[in-house]
Amino acid sequence: MTFSNKKVTDSNTNEALSIQHSARQVAIQVMTSVLRQQGSLSTQLARHQQDVSSEHIPLLKELCFGVCRQYPLLNSIALHLLSHPFEEKDTDLYATLLLGLYQLGYMNTPDHAAVHETVEACRLLKKDWATKLMNAVLRRYQREADEIIEQLEAMPSVEYNHPKWLVKRFAKHWPEQFEQIIEAGNSHPPMCIRVNTSTVSRETYIENLTEKGIDATIGQASPSALYLRSAIKVTELPDFEKGFSSVQDESAQLAAHILAPQVGEKVLDACAAPGGKTGHLLEFAASHQNTEAILDLTAVELEPWRLEKIEANLERIGLMANLQCADASDLSAWWNGKVFDKILLDVPCSATGVIRRNPDIKISRKPADIDELSAIQKHIIEQVWQTLKPSGYLLYATCSLMPEENEQQIAAFLAAHDDAIEVPLNALNPDLKIEWGTAANHGSQLFPTLKGHDGFYYCLLKKK
């Protein structure tokens, strides 16, 4: 792997440079918070992107997502260039340096402008003392880039542009899929949409897209998935505001097709945020009903602001659910004692299957997190299992590639519960073709593909 000089953003005009300047300051705030692990990239962007005008948001996202995606490489370069690392109180300066290096290596900013704007950012941070240092470091990189990269490429984190511990675990757990996982993790994800088949067929929606000049191809795993050849604004999707489609990765769409909820059933979506699967469960039931009845769906989410997003999305697609703001594992906080026919349990996880959509994982995720998350998952499934009726089904799901969170978690649960058995993923939906994923000791593991779905894990359990 080399430090690419392929530029991705056109910033050759004076106007663009002034835009870049304002977006840079917000990007420094966002990246400083991410580096200090004060929240995820998506959370920080949601909080700060209002600080720039709407037309500058793409540039802000390019800067932040780009630095996170290339962080293992950029971090190694920065540490090589600095005689002493910045202190904690100067994390904002380190974020500034990483952004400057990213612009030099990956964006269409003229080199002199990238250096000048990075130096000026130090003054705006009221840290004038750092201007000479920042200028010297970036100028040195301009002169010695090839030599520096050549020295660093022997490091696994630089060669694969992933943290060393992740590289080792991917190679250990999935040697045959290792290259695919790494390549996907360093790529830009495709735009995948879910067609609301309770409103319009996938075939008809493709025609609607074609009429608007939008190229799309059908997904091979999910019967409701479409991939767009190029990413567009959601407002450009035909009848998006009427709920005809939603943005959702194909692997995540499989949850509703596996669980196959039917009108008249009582269904739980535990750990519901961001709500894409909540909406899809309702759409699936609505597309298979012959009555005016609706699915009795309860969605539980801990964070109030995330619950508000779920509510807004349900309103857009015109469907309803019983929304509960609570910890799903704290049954006393939300459960009324009435058992569920089916449960979707998409537990909090390491998200190692969706690194390309959440590249800050390369910064924030640590080896100890896997054990901590596994303990949380164990507690949640133990508690939520109590709310499932006999002969009911629970679909366990993660967007992780770690066996400790997936097949090993299920193996331990089955060993501890005589009333639980694993059943095939198409047990509730015989029409669903299971031609995707790799069979694990329990459940099925999907790996991220370059132009297709993300990494995901599913296992369907039945209560005896």
Tab-separated table of C-alpha atoms in Angstrom, residues 92-318:
chain	number	residue	atom	x	y	z
A	92	ASP	CA	-6.568	19.893	18.517
A	93	LEU	CA	-3.139	20.571	17.013
A	94	TYR	CA	-2.680	16.883	16.288
A	95	ALA	CA	-6.076	16.826	14.570
A	96	THR	CA	-4.942	19.862	12.555
A	97	LEU	CA	-1.766	18.077	11.469
A	98	LEU	CA	-3.653	14.937	10.410
A	99	LEU	CA	-6.065	17.034	8.359
A	100	GLY	CA	-3.141	18.816	6.707
A	101	LEU	CA	-1.479	15.512	5.821
A	102	TYR	CA	-4.744	14.168	4.449
A	103	GLN	CA	-5.151	17.213	2.213
A	104	LEU	CA	-1.597	16.876	0.925
A	105	GLY	CA	-2.032	13.208	0.114
A	106	TYR	CA	-5.639	12.754	-0.901
A	107	MET	CA	-7.322	16.011	-1.831
A	108	ASN	CA	-7.087	18.373	-4.748
A	109	THR	CA	-5.926	21.251	-2.594
A	110	PRO	CA	-2.733	22.852	-3.965
A	111	ASP	CA	0.135	21.898	-1.675
A	112	HIS	CA	1.016	25.483	-0.782
A	113	ALA	CA	-2.597	26.177	0.141
A	114	ALA	CA	-2.873	23.035	2.277
A	115	VAL	CA	0.230	24.045	4.226
A	116	HIS	CA	-0.832	27.690	4.553
A	117	GLU	CA	-4.347	26.872	5.750
A	118	THR	CA	-3.041	24.324	8.261
A	119	VAL	CA	-0.629	26.867	9.693
A	120	GLU	CA	-3.374	29.497	9.860
A	121	ALA	CA	-5.583	27.031	11.709
A	122	CYS	CA	-3.046	27.076	14.554
A	123	ARG	CA	-3.591	30.814	14.926
A	124	LEU	CA	-7.338	30.391	14.943
A	125	LEU	CA	-6.846	27.888	17.770
A	126	LYS	CA	-4.919	30.669	19.544
A	127	LYS	CA	-1.779	28.559	19.516
A	128	ASP	CA	0.554	30.764	17.496
A	129	TRP	CA	3.558	29.004	19.019
A	130	ALA	CA	2.771	25.966	16.883
A	131	THR	CA	2.778	27.738	13.502
A	132	LYS	CA	6.504	27.304	12.825
A	133	LEU	CA	6.400	23.685	13.932
A	134	MET	CA	3.397	22.901	11.735
A	135	ASN	CA	4.972	24.620	8.730
A	136	ALA	CA	8.290	22.781	9.210
A	137	VAL	CA	6.656	19.378	9.624
A	138	LEU	CA	4.452	19.680	6.541
A	139	ARG	CA	7.260	21.122	4.417
A	140	ARG	CA	9.475	18.231	5.439
A	141	TYR	CA	6.793	15.777	4.445
A	142	GLN	CA	6.501	17.447	1.047
A	143	ARG	CA	10.228	16.885	0.501
A	144	GLU	CA	10.571	13.386	1.949
A	145	ALA	CA	7.169	11.755	1.383
A	146	ASP	CA	8.410	8.821	-0.707
A	147	GLU	CA	11.257	7.967	1.649
A	148	ILE	CA	9.011	8.208	4.721
A	149	ILE	CA	6.340	5.967	3.217
A	150	GLU	CA	8.933	3.409	2.173
A	151	GLN	CA	10.232	3.222	5.753
A	152	LEU	CA	6.766	2.862	7.252
A	153	GLU	CA	5.330	0.284	4.862
A	154	ALA	CA	6.939	-2.587	6.775
A	155	MET	CA	4.487	-1.924	9.617
A	156	PRO	CA	1.285	-4.043	9.320
A	157	SER	CA	-0.864	-1.072	10.361
A	158	VAL	CA	0.540	0.945	7.458
A	159	GLU	CA	0.599	-1.893	4.933
A	160	TYR	CA	-3.066	-2.722	5.553
A	161	ASN	CA	-4.193	0.672	6.886
A	162	HIS	CA	-5.883	-0.962	9.873
A	163	PRO	CA	-4.818	-1.087	13.530
A	164	LYS	CA	-2.264	-3.852	14.126
A	165	TRP	CA	-4.511	-5.744	16.553
A	166	LEU	CA	-7.354	-5.833	14.035
A	167	VAL	CA	-5.032	-7.041	11.292
A	168	LYS	CA	-3.877	-9.907	13.528
A	169	ARG	CA	-7.415	-10.914	14.504
A	170	PHE	CA	-8.777	-10.787	10.963
A	171	ALA	CA	-5.845	-12.892	9.754
A	172	LYS	CA	-6.343	-15.396	12.592
A	173	HIS	CA	-10.133	-15.756	12.375
A	174	TRP	CA	-10.659	-15.367	8.633
A	175	PRO	CA	-7.455	-16.160	6.684
A	176	GLU	CA	-9.342	-16.937	3.470
A	177	GLN	CA	-11.360	-13.721	3.604
A	178	PHE	CA	-8.588	-11.534	5.057
A	179	GLU	CA	-7.713	-9.577	1.909
A	180	GLN	CA	-11.392	-9.009	1.128
A	181	ILE	CA	-12.074	-7.694	4.637
A	182	ILE	CA	-9.116	-5.298	4.542
A	183	GLU	CA	-9.887	-4.022	1.044
A	184	ALA	CA	-13.528	-3.379	1.938
A	185	GLY	CA	-12.549	-1.670	5.199
A	186	ASN	CA	-10.421	0.837	3.284
A	187	SER	CA	-13.038	1.584	0.639
A	188	HIS	CA	-15.950	3.959	0.252
A	189	PRO	CA	-19.193	2.002	0.774
A	190	PRO	CA	-21.744	1.787	-2.035
A	191	MET	CA	-25.144	3.410	-1.630
A	192	CYS	CA	-27.752	0.738	-1.045
A	193	ILE	CA	-31.462	1.401	-0.649
A	194	ARG	CA	-34.352	-0.678	0.644
A	195	VAL	CA	-37.504	-0.578	-1.459
A	196	ASN	CA	-40.708	-0.412	0.584
A	197	THR	CA	-42.407	-3.370	-1.069
A	198	SER	CA	-45.621	-2.693	0.846
A	199	THR	CA	-45.945	0.384	-1.360
A	200	VAL	CA	-44.102	-0.383	-4.601
A	201	SER	CA	-42.392	-3.399	-6.158
A	202	ARG	CA	-38.640	-3.436	-6.594
A	203	GLU	CA	-39.063	-3.771	-10.355
A	204	THR	CA	-41.325	-0.736	-10.547
A	205	TYR	CA	-38.989	1.300	-8.390
A	206	ILE	CA	-36.063	0.497	-10.690
A	207	GLU	CA	-38.155	1.901	-13.532
A	208	ASN	CA	-38.839	5.022	-11.472
A	209	LEU	CA	-35.121	5.436	-10.871
A	210	THR	CA	-34.340	4.926	-14.559
A	211	GLU	CA	-36.822	7.652	-15.498
A	212	LYS	CA	-34.816	10.023	-13.304
A	213	GLY	CA	-31.546	8.931	-14.889
A	214	ILE	CA	-30.411	6.999	-11.801
A	215	ASP	CA	-28.667	3.687	-12.527
A	216	ALA	CA	-29.387	0.862	-10.104
A	217	THR	CA	-28.815	-2.878	-9.836
A	218	ILE	CA	-30.658	-5.392	-7.665
A	219	GLY	CA	-29.112	-6.922	-4.562
A	220	GLN	CA	-28.443	-10.647	-4.640
A	221	ALA	CA	-29.176	-11.419	-0.974
A	222	SER	CA	-32.084	-9.192	0.030
A	223	PRO	CA	-35.251	-9.180	-2.128
A	224	SER	CA	-35.732	-5.500	-1.282
A	225	ALA	CA	-32.203	-4.197	-1.988
A	226	LEU	CA	-31.035	-1.927	-4.794
A	227	TYR	CA	-27.514	-0.580	-5.325
A	228	LEU	CA	-27.060	2.818	-6.913
A	229	ARG	CA	-24.157	3.211	-9.298
A	230	SER	CA	-23.393	6.612	-7.781
A	231	ALA	CA	-24.349	8.066	-4.418
A	232	ILE	CA	-27.040	10.761	-4.511
A	233	LYS	CA	-28.968	12.864	-2.029
A	234	VAL	CA	-31.930	11.007	-0.551
A	235	THR	CA	-34.190	13.839	-1.708
A	236	GLU	CA	-33.395	12.797	-5.293
A	237	LEU	CA	-34.854	9.320	-4.763
A	238	PRO	CA	-38.336	8.965	-6.284
A	239	ASP	CA	-41.051	9.514	-3.656
A	240	PHE	CA	-38.556	9.283	-0.825
A	241	GLU	CA	-40.643	11.648	1.285
A	242	LYS	CA	-43.589	9.267	0.815
A	243	GLY	CA	-41.614	6.363	2.214
A	244	PHE	CA	-41.121	4.455	-1.042
A	245	SER	CA	-37.485	3.744	-0.148
A	246	SER	CA	-34.921	4.063	2.639
A	247	VAL	CA	-31.139	3.973	2.758
A	248	GLN	CA	-30.039	0.691	4.344
A	249	ASP	CA	-27.236	-1.772	3.684
A	250	GLU	CA	-28.258	-5.052	2.087
A	251	SER	CA	-26.940	-7.244	4.904
A	252	ALA	CA	-28.973	-5.272	7.458
A	253	GLN	CA	-32.073	-5.754	5.305
A	254	LEU	CA	-31.861	-9.521	5.762
A	255	ALA	CA	-33.118	-9.255	9.356
A	256	ALA	CA	-36.726	-8.607	8.358
A	257	HIS	CA	-36.663	-11.277	5.646
A	258	ILE	CA	-35.317	-13.865	8.109
A	259	LEU	CA	-37.703	-13.015	10.951
A	260	ALA	CA	-40.639	-12.626	8.509
A	261	PRO	CA	-43.070	-10.893	10.907
A	262	GLN	CA	-46.752	-11.355	10.210
A	263	VAL	CA	-49.758	-9.228	11.060
A	264	GLY	CA	-51.271	-10.463	14.291
A	265	GLU	CA	-47.913	-11.309	15.831
A	266	LYS	CA	-46.381	-9.458	18.752
A	267	VAL	CA	-42.806	-8.511	17.817
A	268	LEU	CA	-39.939	-6.860	19.693
A	269	ASP	CA	-37.098	-4.896	18.138
A	270	ALA	CA	-34.645	-4.614	21.032
A	271	CYS	CA	-31.724	-2.162	20.700
A	272	ALA	CA	-33.628	-0.594	17.823
A	273	ALA	CA	-31.458	2.373	16.784
A	274	PRO	CA	-30.910	3.652	14.183
A	275	GLY	CA	-34.310	2.236	13.278
A	276	GLY	CA	-33.819	0.931	9.758
A	277	LYS	CA	-34.731	-2.601	10.780
A	278	THR	CA	-37.720	-1.321	12.784
A	279	GLY	CA	-39.170	0.239	9.654
A	280	HIS	CA	-38.364	-2.802	7.557
A	281	LEU	CA	-40.113	-5.195	9.970
A	282	LEU	CA	-43.254	-3.091	9.640
A	283	GLU	CA	-42.918	-2.864	5.854
A	284	PHE	CA	-42.447	-6.624	5.544
A	285	ALA	CA	-45.587	-7.361	7.538
A	286	ALA	CA	-47.564	-4.723	5.632
A	287	SER	CA	-46.477	-6.176	2.277
A	288	HIS	CA	-47.758	-9.643	3.286
A	289	GLN	CA	-51.090	-8.657	4.833
A	290	ASN	CA	-54.580	-8.893	3.395
A	291	THR	CA	-56.289	-6.881	6.111
A	292	GLU	CA	-56.262	-3.385	7.565
A	293	ALA	CA	-54.486	-4.684	10.691
A	294	ILE	CA	-50.940	-3.633	11.479
A	295	LEU	CA	-48.021	-5.405	13.110
A	296	ASP	CA	-47.870	-5.115	16.905
A	297	LEU	CA	-44.240	-3.987	17.121
A	298	THR	CA	-42.409	-2.684	20.181
A	299	ALA	CA	-39.059	-0.941	19.600
A	300	VAL	CA	-36.756	-0.302	22.552
A	301	GLU	CA	-33.902	2.217	22.398
A	302	LEU	CA	-31.795	3.661	25.193
A	303	GLU	CA	-30.869	7.062	23.725
A	304	PRO	CA	-33.732	9.604	23.507
A	305	TRP	CA	-32.274	11.416	20.480
A	306	ARG	CA	-31.973	8.136	18.600
A	307	LEU	CA	-35.569	7.317	19.468
A	308	GLU	CA	-36.625	10.627	17.943
A	309	LYS	CA	-34.907	9.625	14.691
A	310	ILE	CA	-36.724	6.287	14.678
A	311	GLU	CA	-40.011	8.114	15.186
A	312	ALA	CA	-39.268	10.488	12.308
A	313	ASN	CA	-38.407	7.621	9.967
A	314	LEU	CA	-41.571	5.722	10.865
A	315	GLU	CA	-43.613	8.837	10.234
A	316	ARG	CA	-42.014	9.172	6.788
A	317	ILE	CA	-42.901	5.609	5.785
A	318	GLY	CA	-46.370	5.957	7.322
